[in-house]
Coordinates of C-alpha atoms in Angstrom, one line a residue:
M35 CA 78.6 61.5 20.7
G36 CA 81.8 63.5 20.9
Q37 CA 84.5 62.0 23.0
D38 CA 86.4 63.7 25.9
T39 CA 89.5 65.4 24.5
T40 CA 90.8 66.4 27.9
S41 CA 90.3 65.6 31.5
T42 CA 89.8 69.3 32.3
P43 CA 86.2 70.4 32.5
L44 CA 85.0 72.9 29.9
V45 CA 83.0 74.7 32.7
S46 CA 83.7 74.3 36.4
I47 CA 81.3 75.7 38.9
E48 CA 82.4 76.0 42.5
G49 CA 80.3 77.1 45.5
L50 CA 77.9 79.1 43.4
R51 CA 75.4 81.0 45.4
I52 CA 72.7 83.3 44.1
S53 CA 70.4 85.3 46.4
L54 CA 66.7 85.8 46.1
P55 CA 64.8 89.1 46.9
L56 CA 63.6 89.7 50.4
G57 CA 60.2 88.1 51.1
S58 CA 60.9 85.1 48.9
D59 CA 60.1 81.6 50.1
R60 CA 63.8 81.0 50.7
V61 CA 67.0 83.0 51.0
M62 CA 69.0 81.5 48.1
A63 CA 68.0 80.6 44.6
V64 CA 71.2 78.6 44.2
D65 CA 72.9 77.5 47.5
G66 CA 76.5 76.5 47.2
I67 CA 76.5 74.1 44.2
D68 CA 79.5 72.5 42.6
L69 CA 79.1 71.3 39.0
S70 CA 81.2 70.7 35.9
V71 CA 80.5 70.2 32.2
K72 CA 82.9 67.9 30.4
P73 CA 84.1 68.6 26.8
G74 CA 81.9 67.0 24.2
K75 CA 79.3 65.8 26.7
I76 CA 75.7 66.6 27.4
L77 CA 74.9 67.4 31.0
C78 CA 71.2 67.5 32.0
I79 CA 70.1 69.5 35.0
V80 CA 66.7 68.2 36.3
G81 CA 64.3 69.6 38.9
E82 CA 61.0 71.3 39.4
S83 CA 60.3 74.9 38.8
G84 CA 62.0 77.0 41.4
S85 CA 64.8 74.5 42.0
G86 CA 67.5 76.9 40.6
K87 CA 68.1 75.2 37.2
S88 CA 67.5 78.3 35.1
M89 CA 69.2 80.7 37.6
T90 CA 72.4 78.6 37.3
A91 CA 72.3 78.9 33.5
H92 CA 71.7 82.6 33.8
A93 CA 74.7 83.0 36.0
I94 CA 76.9 81.3 33.4
M95 CA 75.5 83.7 30.8
G96 CA 75.8 86.8 33.0
L97 CA 72.0 87.3 32.9
V98 CA 71.2 87.2 36.6
P99 CA 69.1 90.4 37.2
K100 CA 70.3 93.0 39.7
P101 CA 70.2 93.5 42.6
L102 CA 70.5 89.7 43.1
K103 CA 74.0 88.8 44.3
V104 CA 76.2 86.1 42.7
E105 CA 78.9 84.5 44.8
G106 CA 81.4 81.6 44.0
A107 CA 83.3 80.8 40.9
I108 CA 82.3 79.8 37.3
H109 CA 85.6 78.9 35.5
F110 CA 85.5 79.1 31.7
D111 CA 88.2 80.0 29.2
G112 CA 90.5 81.3 32.0
H113 CA 87.8 83.6 33.3
N114 CA 85.6 83.5 36.4
L115 CA 82.3 84.3 34.8
A116 CA 80.8 85.2 38.3
D117 CA 83.2 88.1 38.6
I118 CA 84.2 89.6 35.3
A119 CA 83.4 93.0 33.7
P120 CA 80.0 93.0 31.8
S121 CA 81.8 94.0 28.6
V122 CA 84.0 90.9 28.8
H123 CA 81.0 88.8 29.5
R124 CA 79.2 90.2 26.5
G125 CA 82.1 89.1 24.3
I126 CA 81.9 85.6 25.5
R127 CA 78.1 85.4 25.4
G128 CA 77.1 84.3 21.9
S129 CA 80.6 83.6 20.6
R130 CA 81.8 81.0 23.1
I131 CA 78.6 80.2 25.0
G132 CA 75.2 80.1 23.2
M133 CA 71.8 79.8 24.8
V134 CA 68.4 78.5 23.7
F135 CA 65.6 79.9 25.8
Q136 CA 62.4 78.1 26.8
E137 CA 59.9 80.3 25.0
P138 CA 61.2 81.3 21.6
M139 CA 58.3 83.7 20.9
A140 CA 59.3 85.8 23.9
A141 CA 63.1 85.6 23.1
L142 CA 62.7 86.6 19.4
N143 CA 61.9 90.1 18.2
P144 CA 58.4 90.0 16.8
V145 CA 58.9 92.9 14.4
M146 CA 62.2 91.7 12.9
K147 CA 62.6 89.0 10.2
V148 CA 64.4 85.9 11.5
G149 CA 67.3 86.3 9.0
K150 CA 68.0 89.8 10.3
Q151 CA 68.0 88.5 13.9
I152 CA 70.6 86.0 13.0
E153 CA 72.6 88.6 11.2
E154 CA 72.6 90.7 14.4
V155 CA 74.7 87.9 16.1
F156 CA 77.4 88.3 13.4
R157 CA 77.4 92.1 13.5
F158 CA 77.5 92.3 17.3
H159 CA 80.7 90.2 17.4
N160 CA 82.2 92.1 14.5
I161 CA 82.2 89.2 12.1
P162 CA 82.7 90.6 8.5
G163 CA 80.0 90.0 5.9
P164 CA 78.4 89.1 3.6
Y165 CA 76.0 87.1 5.8
D166 CA 73.3 85.9 3.5
D167 CA 74.9 82.5 2.6
R168 CA 75.8 81.8 6.2
I169 CA 72.3 82.5 7.4
V170 CA 70.7 80.3 4.7
A171 CA 73.2 77.5 5.5
L172 CA 72.4 77.8 9.3
L173 CA 68.7 77.6 8.7
D174 CA 69.1 74.7 6.3
S175 CA 71.3 72.8 8.8
M176 CA 68.4 73.1 11.3
G177 CA 66.1 71.2 8.9
L178 CA 63.9 74.3 8.2
P179 CA 62.0 74.2 4.9
E180 CA 62.9 76.7 2.1
P181 CA 65.5 78.6 4.2
E182 CA 66.0 81.2 1.5
L183 CA 62.4 82.2 1.8
L184 CA 62.0 81.5 5.5
R185 CA 64.8 84.0 6.5
H186 CA 62.4 86.8 5.3
A187 CA 59.6 85.6 7.6
Y188 CA 58.6 87.1 11.0
P189 CA 58.5 84.8 14.0
F190 CA 54.7 84.8 14.3
R191 CA 54.5 83.2 10.9
L192 CA 56.4 80.2 12.1
S193 CA 55.3 77.2 14.2
G194 CA 56.6 76.6 17.7
G195 CA 59.0 74.0 16.5
Q196 CA 60.3 76.2 13.7
R197 CA 60.8 79.1 16.1
Q198 CA 62.8 76.9 18.4
R199 CA 65.0 75.8 15.4
V200 CA 65.6 79.5 14.6
M201 CA 66.7 80.0 18.2
I202 CA 69.1 77.1 18.0
A203 CA 70.5 78.5 14.7
M204 CA 71.1 81.9 16.4
A205 CA 72.8 80.1 19.4
L206 CA 75.1 78.1 17.0
A207 CA 75.9 80.9 14.6
L208 CA 79.4 81.4 16.0
D209 CA 80.2 77.8 16.8
P210 CA 80.2 78.1 20.6
A211 CA 82.1 75.6 22.8
L212 CA 79.0 75.4 25.1
L213 CA 75.3 75.5 24.3
I214 CA 72.9 76.0 27.2
A215 CA 69.3 74.8 26.3
D216 CA 66.7 75.9 28.9
E217 CA 63.6 73.6 28.6
P218 CA 63.9 73.6 24.8
T219 CA 61.1 71.1 24.3
T220 CA 58.5 72.0 27.0
A221 CA 54.9 72.1 25.7
L222 CA 56.0 71.0 22.2
D223 CA 54.4 68.0 20.4
V224 CA 56.1 64.7 20.9
T225 CA 57.1 64.5 17.3
T226 CA 58.5 68.0 17.4
Q227 CA 60.3 67.2 20.7
K228 CA 62.0 64.3 19.1
Q229 CA 63.1 66.4 16.1
I230 CA 64.5 69.1 18.4
L231 CA 66.4 66.6 20.6
N232 CA 67.8 64.8 17.5
L233 CA 68.9 68.2 16.1
L234 CA 70.7 69.0 19.4
K235 CA 72.4 65.6 19.4
T236 CA 73.5 66.0 15.8
A237 CA 74.8 69.5 16.3
Q238 CA 76.7 68.5 19.4
H239 CA 78.3 65.6 17.6
E240 CA 79.3 67.5 14.4
R241 CA 80.6 70.6 16.3
Q242 CA 82.2 68.6 19.2
M243 CA 80.6 71.1 21.6
S244 CA 79.2 70.6 25.1
I245 CA 75.6 71.0 26.0
M246 CA 74.0 71.9 29.3
L247 CA 70.3 71.0 28.9
I248 CA 67.8 72.1 31.5
T249 CA 64.6 70.1 31.8
H250 CA 62.0 68.7 34.2
D251 CA 61.4 65.6 32.2
F252 CA 63.4 62.5 32.8
G253 CA 62.2 61.1 29.5
V254 CA 64.2 63.9 27.8
V255 CA 67.2 63.0 30.0
A256 CA 67.1 59.4 29.0
E257 CA 66.8 60.4 25.3
I258 CA 69.8 62.8 25.1
G259 CA 71.9 63.0 28.2
D260 CA 75.4 61.6 29.2
E261 CA 75.3 62.9 32.8
V262 CA 72.6 64.3 35.0
A263 CA 72.5 66.5 38.0
V264 CA 69.2 66.7 40.1
M265 CA 68.5 70.0 41.8
Q266 CA 66.1 70.7 44.6
E267 CA 65.5 74.1 46.3
G268 CA 68.9 75.4 45.0
R269 CA 71.0 72.4 45.9
I270 CA 72.3 69.5 43.9
V271 CA 70.9 66.3 45.6
E272 CA 72.2 63.7 43.2
R273 CA 74.5 63.5 40.1
G274 CA 76.0 60.8 38.0
A275 CA 75.8 59.0 34.6
V276 CA 72.3 59.0 33.2
K277 CA 72.0 55.2 33.2
D278 CA 73.1 55.0 36.9
V279 CA 70.7 57.7 38.1
L280 CA 67.8 56.4 36.1
H281 CA 68.1 52.8 37.1
D282 CA 69.5 53.2 40.7
P283 CA 68.4 56.6 42.1
Q284 CA 69.7 57.2 45.6
H285 CA 68.0 60.4 46.7
P286 CA 64.2 60.3 47.6
Y287 CA 63.6 63.5 45.5
T288 CA 65.1 61.8 42.4
Q289 CA 63.0 58.7 43.1
T290 CA 59.9 61.0 43.4
L291 CA 60.6 62.7 40.1
L292 CA 61.1 59.3 38.3
A293 CA 57.9 57.9 39.8
A294 CA 56.0 61.0 38.5
V295 CA 57.0 60.4 34.9
P296 CA 53.8 59.1 33.2
D297 CA 54.1 55.5 32.1
L298 CA 52.8 54.2 28.8
S299 CA 50.5 51.7 30.4
P300 CA 46.8 51.3 29.6
R301 CA 44.3 52.3 32.1
P302 CA 42.3 49.2 33.4
A303 CA 39.0 48.8 31.5
A304 CA 35.8 49.9 33.2
D305 CA 33.7 47.2 34.8
A306 CA 30.5 48.3 33.1
E307 CA 29.5 50.5 30.1
P308 CA 29.0 54.1 31.4
A309 CA 25.7 55.9 31.0
P310 CA 25.8 58.2 27.9
L311 CA 26.4 61.8 28.8
L312 CA 27.7 63.8 25.8
S313 CA 27.7 62.9 22.1
A314 CA 29.2 64.7 19.1
A315 CA 28.4 63.6 15.5
N316 CA 30.0 64.8 12.3
V317 CA 31.3 68.1 13.7
S318 CA 33.1 70.2 11.1
K319 CA 34.7 73.6 11.1
T320 CA 36.5 75.4 8.2
Y321 CA 38.4 78.6 8.5
R322 CA 38.4 80.8 5.4
T323 CA 40.5 83.9 4.5
R324 CA 39.6 86.4 1.8
S325 CA 41.8 86.9 -1.2
G326 CA 43.8 90.1 -1.5
W327 CA 45.5 91.9 -4.3
F328 CA 48.5 89.6 -4.3
T329 CA 47.3 86.7 -2.0
P330 CA 44.7 84.0 -2.9
G331 CA 42.0 83.1 -0.4
R332 CA 42.7 80.0 1.8
E333 CA 40.5 77.3 3.3
V334 CA 41.7 75.4 6.4
H335 CA 39.6 72.4 7.4
A336 CA 40.3 72.6 11.1
V337 CA 37.8 69.9 12.1
Q338 CA 36.3 67.4 9.6
N339 CA 33.4 65.0 10.6
V340 CA 34.6 64.3 14.1
S341 CA 32.3 62.1 16.2
L342 CA 32.6 60.8 19.8
Q343 CA 30.6 59.5 22.7
L344 CA 31.4 60.4 26.4
G345 CA 29.9 58.5 29.3
R346 CA 29.3 59.6 32.8
G347 CA 32.4 59.1 34.9
E348 CA 34.4 58.3 31.7
T349 CA 37.5 60.0 30.3
V350 CA 37.9 60.3 26.6
G351 CA 41.2 61.6 25.3
V352 CA 41.7 63.5 22.1
V353 CA 45.4 63.3 21.0
G354 CA 47.4 64.7 18.1
E355 CA 50.0 67.3 17.2
S356 CA 49.4 71.1 17.2
G357 CA 47.2 72.0 14.2
S358 CA 45.4 68.6 14.4
G359 CA 42.1 70.3 15.4
K360 CA 42.0 69.1 19.0
S361 CA 41.5 72.5 20.6
T362 CA 39.1 73.7 17.9
F363 CA 37.0 70.7 18.6
A364 CA 37.1 71.3 22.4
R365 CA 36.0 74.9 21.9
I366 CA 33.1 73.8 19.7
V367 CA 31.9 71.4 22.4
V368 CA 31.7 74.3 25.0
R369 CA 30.4 76.7 22.3
L370 CA 33.3 79.1 22.4
L371 CA 33.3 78.4 18.7
T372 CA 30.4 77.7 16.4
A373 CA 30.8 74.7 14.1
D374 CA 29.8 74.8 10.4
E375 CA 28.1 71.4 10.6
G376 CA 27.4 68.7 13.1
D377 CA 25.5 67.8 16.2
V378 CA 26.5 68.0 19.9
R379 CA 24.0 66.8 22.5
L380 CA 24.0 66.5 26.3
D381 CA 22.1 63.7 28.0
G382 CA 18.6 64.9 28.7
V383 CA 18.7 67.7 26.2
D384 CA 16.9 67.0 22.9
A385 CA 18.2 70.0 21.0
N386 CA 21.5 70.2 19.2
L387 CA 23.6 72.5 21.3
L388 CA 25.2 73.9 18.2
D389 CA 21.8 75.2 17.0
L390 CA 20.9 77.1 20.2
D391 CA 21.3 80.8 20.4
T392 CA 23.0 82.6 23.4
R393 CA 19.8 83.0 25.4
Q394 CA 18.8 79.3 25.0
L395 CA 22.3 78.1 25.7
A396 CA 22.7 80.1 29.0
P397 CA 21.1 77.6 31.4
L398 CA 23.0 74.7 29.8
R399 CA 26.5 76.4 30.0
K400 CA 26.9 75.4 33.7
R401 CA 26.7 71.7 32.7
V402 CA 29.8 71.9 30.4
Q403 CA 32.8 73.7 31.8
M404 CA 36.4 74.1 30.6
V405 CA 39.9 74.0 32.0
F406 CA 42.3 75.9 29.8
Q407 CA 46.0 75.1 28.9
D408 CA 47.5 78.3 30.4
P409 CA 46.1 78.8 33.9
F410 CA 47.8 82.2 34.3
A411 CA 46.4 83.6 31.0
S412 CA 42.9 82.3 31.8
L413 CA 42.8 83.8 35.4
N414 CA 42.1 87.5 35.8
P415 CA 45.2 88.9 37.6
R416 CA 43.1 91.8 39.1
R417 CA 40.7 89.5 40.8
T418 CA 41.1 87.4 44.0
V419 CA 40.8 83.6 43.8
F420 CA 37.4 84.0 45.5
E421 CA 36.1 86.3 42.8
I422 CA 37.5 84.1 40.1
V423 CA 36.0 80.8 41.4
A424 CA 32.7 82.4 42.6
Q425 CA 32.0 84.3 39.3
G426 CA 29.8 81.6 37.9
L427 CA 28.0 81.1 41.2
R428 CA 27.3 84.8 41.5
A429 CA 26.1 84.9 37.9
H430 CA 23.5 82.2 38.6
G431 CA 22.1 84.1 41.7
V432 CA 24.1 82.5 44.6
G433 CA 24.5 84.9 47.5
R434 CA 27.9 86.1 48.6
R435 CA 27.9 84.2 51.9
E436 CA 26.9 80.9 50.3
A437 CA 29.4 81.5 47.4
R438 CA 32.2 82.0 50.0
R439 CA 31.3 78.7 51.7
R440 CA 31.2 76.9 48.3
V441 CA 34.5 78.4 47.2
E442 CA 36.3 77.3 50.4
E443 CA 34.9 73.7 49.9
L444 CA 36.1 73.7 46.3
L445 CA 39.6 74.9 47.3
D446 CA 39.8 72.1 49.9
L447 CA 38.6 69.7 47.2
V448 CA 41.6 70.7 44.9
A449 CA 44.0 70.5 47.8
L450 CA 44.4 74.3 48.4
D451 CA 44.1 76.0 51.8
P452 CA 40.8 77.9 52.0
S453 CA 42.8 81.0 52.9
A454 CA 44.0 81.1 49.3
A455 CA 40.6 82.6 48.4
D456 CA 41.8 86.1 49.4
R457 CA 45.0 86.0 47.3
Y458 CA 45.7 86.9 43.7
P459 CA 46.8 84.5 40.9
N460 CA 50.4 85.8 40.9
A461 CA 50.9 84.5 44.4
F462 CA 50.6 80.9 43.2
S463 CA 52.8 78.4 41.3
G464 CA 51.7 77.0 37.9
G465 CA 50.4 73.8 39.4
Q466 CA 48.4 75.8 42.0
R467 CA 47.0 78.1 39.4
Q468 CA 45.8 75.1 37.4
R469 CA 44.1 73.8 40.6
I470 CA 42.3 77.1 40.8
G471 CA 41.2 76.7 37.2
I472 CA 39.8 73.3 38.1
A473 CA 38.0 74.7 41.1
R474 CA 36.4 77.3 38.9
A475 CA 35.3 74.7 36.4
L476 CA 33.7 72.6 39.3
A477 CA 31.9 75.5 40.9
L478 CA 28.7 75.0 38.9
E479 CA 28.7 71.2 39.5
P480 CA 29.0 70.4 35.7
D481 CA 28.3 67.1 34.1
V482 CA 31.2 67.5 31.6
I483 CA 34.6 69.1 31.9
V484 CA 36.6 69.8 28.8
A485 CA 40.3 70.0 29.7
D486 CA 42.5 71.5 27.0
E487 CA 46.2 70.5 27.5
P488 CA 45.9 71.2 31.3
V489 CA 49.3 69.7 32.2
S490 CA 51.4 70.3 29.2
A491 CA 53.7 72.9 30.7
L492 CA 53.8 71.7 34.3
D493 CA 56.6 69.9 36.1
V494 CA 56.2 66.1 36.0
S495 CA 55.6 65.9 39.8
I496 CA 52.9 68.7 39.7
Q497 CA 51.5 67.1 36.5
A498 CA 51.1 63.8 38.4
R499 CA 49.3 65.5 41.2
V500 CA 46.9 67.4 38.8
L501 CA 46.2 64.1 37.0
D502 CA 45.5 62.3 40.3
L503 CA 43.2 65.2 41.2
F504 CA 41.2 64.9 38.0
A505 CA 40.9 61.1 38.6
D506 CA 39.8 61.6 42.3
I507 CA 37.3 64.3 41.5
Q508 CA 35.9 62.3 38.6
K509 CA 35.5 59.2 40.8
R510 CA 33.7 61.2 43.5
L511 CA 31.5 63.3 41.3
G512 CA 30.8 61.1 38.3
I513 CA 31.9 63.8 35.9
G514 CA 32.6 63.1 32.2
L515 CA 36.0 64.3 31.2
L516 CA 37.0 65.2 27.6
F517 CA 40.8 65.5 27.9
I518 CA 42.9 67.1 25.1
T519 CA 46.6 66.3 25.1
H520 CA 49.6 65.7 22.8
D521 CA 51.3 63.5 25.3
L522 CA 50.3 59.8 24.9
R523 CA 51.9 59.0 28.3
V524 CA 49.3 61.3 29.9
A525 CA 46.5 59.9 27.8
A526 CA 47.5 56.3 28.9
Q527 CA 47.4 57.4 32.5
I528 CA 44.0 59.1 32.6
C529 CA 41.9 58.1 29.6
D530 CA 39.5 55.2 29.2
R531 CA 39.2 55.7 25.4
V532 CA 41.3 57.7 23.0
I533 CA 40.7 59.3 19.6
V534 CA 43.7 60.3 17.5
M535 CA 43.3 63.4 15.3
R536 CA 45.5 64.5 12.4
K537 CA 44.8 67.5 10.1
G538 CA 41.2 67.8 11.5
E539 CA 40.3 64.2 11.0
V540 CA 40.0 61.2 13.3
V541 CA 42.5 58.6 12.1
E542 CA 42.1 56.1 14.9
A543 CA 39.8 55.5 17.9
G544 CA 39.3 52.9 20.6
T545 CA 40.1 52.0 24.2
S546 CA 43.4 53.2 25.6
A547 CA 44.8 49.6 25.4
Q548 CA 43.8 49.2 21.8
V549 CA 45.1 52.5 20.5
L550 CA 48.3 52.6 22.5
F551 CA 49.3 49.0 22.4
D552 CA 47.9 47.8 19.1
P553 CA 47.9 51.0 16.9
Q554 CA 46.5 50.4 13.4
H555 CA 47.4 53.8 11.8
E556 CA 51.0 54.8 11.0
Y557 CA 50.4 58.3 12.5
T558 CA 49.5 56.8 15.9
R559 CA 52.7 54.6 15.7
L560 CA 54.7 57.7 14.9
L561 CA 53.3 59.5 18.0
I562 CA 54.1 56.5 20.2
D563 CA 57.7 56.1 18.8
S564 CA 58.3 59.8 19.4
I565 CA 57.8 59.7 23.2
P566 CA 61.0 61.0 24.8
G567 CA 63.0 58.2 26.5
R568 CA 60.7 55.4 25.2
G569 CA 62.4 52.1 25.9
Q570 CA 65.2 53.7 28.0
M571 CA 63.2 54.6 31.2
P572 CA 63.2 52.1 34.0
K573 CA 60.0 50.0 34.1
K574 CA 57.5 50.6 36.8
H575 CA 55.6 47.9 38.5
G576 CA 51.9 47.6 39.2
P577 CA 48.6 46.3 37.7
A578 CA 48.7 48.7 34.7
T579 CA 52.3 47.8 33.9
A580 CA 51.7 44.1 34.3
A581 CA 48.7 44.4 31.9
A582 CA 50.9 46.4 29.4
E583 CA 53.6 43.7 29.5
A584 CA 51.1 41.0 29.0
M585 CA 49.7 42.8 25.9
E586 CA 53.2 43.2 24.5
R587 CA 53.8 39.5 25.0
T588 CA 50.5 38.7 23.2
R589 CA 51.5 40.9 20.3
E590 CA 54.8 39.2 20.0

């Protein structure tokens, strides 16, 4: 890490206040915070959605939307960034302060090649050309493959991790003194997360710049940070060196956030073998593209001979990186996709579900329901919560009055007020929307729920509540849960058994304890080693942790 070259902070924030629109849940998005970023250091700002983290970053960048009012001082390079002309701010933005946004696909122009987008940074700040060599060198420094060719690609041709690297390249193009990274690893695979964090640390060290990293994951803080500030409802409630805050948190909110970080501890083994509920045998799916005038046809084996057994009241986790075939397999199980080969059977149904036509499948659909990764995209914004949750009930002939009673019971089951039934999805937070998705899945009293990355983009505290909700509902209703995730910490918390997928194939399978604490395949070990903050987070205490420590001692 770079060392302090001066005692003077690079950025000094004093009494920063940012208003919220009328009718919001509070008056101020940021309420009188004082904060500083030291030269050559990484400051992490941690908190849940709505805590004011991103709004603070936008104030530094001059991106707070009007008519929101910014008060206070942000001292940088002899300027008060909270009160300077927009033209002056534009000159600083990009050249002296760079920013990496949370969702690169939304921040990048989808109809412009990535090389041209980086070139725009140079042109905007009147940097003389030629630019080609600089662009290729930047992309190469980000560890991107074949940068000479990649600069001619459009963003949609790149993976999530590659798009994030392009965003970092754009932010670093003019060697800024400060880089602001707003949730740069949210929803990325653990291996890609580790690569991005290592890339940021390397760039910070080589360029002797400062980084303000915004995150909700204390694992990321432990991995990369020098100092940390914890924000709650627009205020800073705790700050200090990362090691001090991690191992001796003073504020109850900080303690709550730390307690919510999933622990890599095995779930206790079940007392008895669960009754069989769902089985999949040798399921395969291949995608084929036709050849064109200048492009050969392609075959992608998305799922290859995948088999598993799911018992009543049991949770089976399917883990792996993006592109491993997890979601394709999940969609085959619920028949949103049709497999090329294989056999999927429900307990009590002799026929292979993959062989049934739509008419034959209709009465069985209510037995297998799905919770999707993005709750906002999967909920119709034009329908009320009642209409969304009751849709399946109404389709199966349940009267409106009975459907209303059932919806209110379901909302209470997922810890939402029954009055939520008359509101629309945009009135809820991400965690609340995911609860609505779970209520919808439970409406038809299914035997199996397939949950596809249901907590990957949620704050850790909300994530913990949703996972507890799944466990509670499963215990009460005896539902079988097929849980798709890339986060092995989450798999350890909720899954009885785990299968690990890579490039469409199962490379390892077993109980959570076997797979997570005695992995046999190098890919499983890579996933475990890539968990942010592994080995640096404070240990939790309890039965699962004690069991994990005992297993570690046995292995040694």
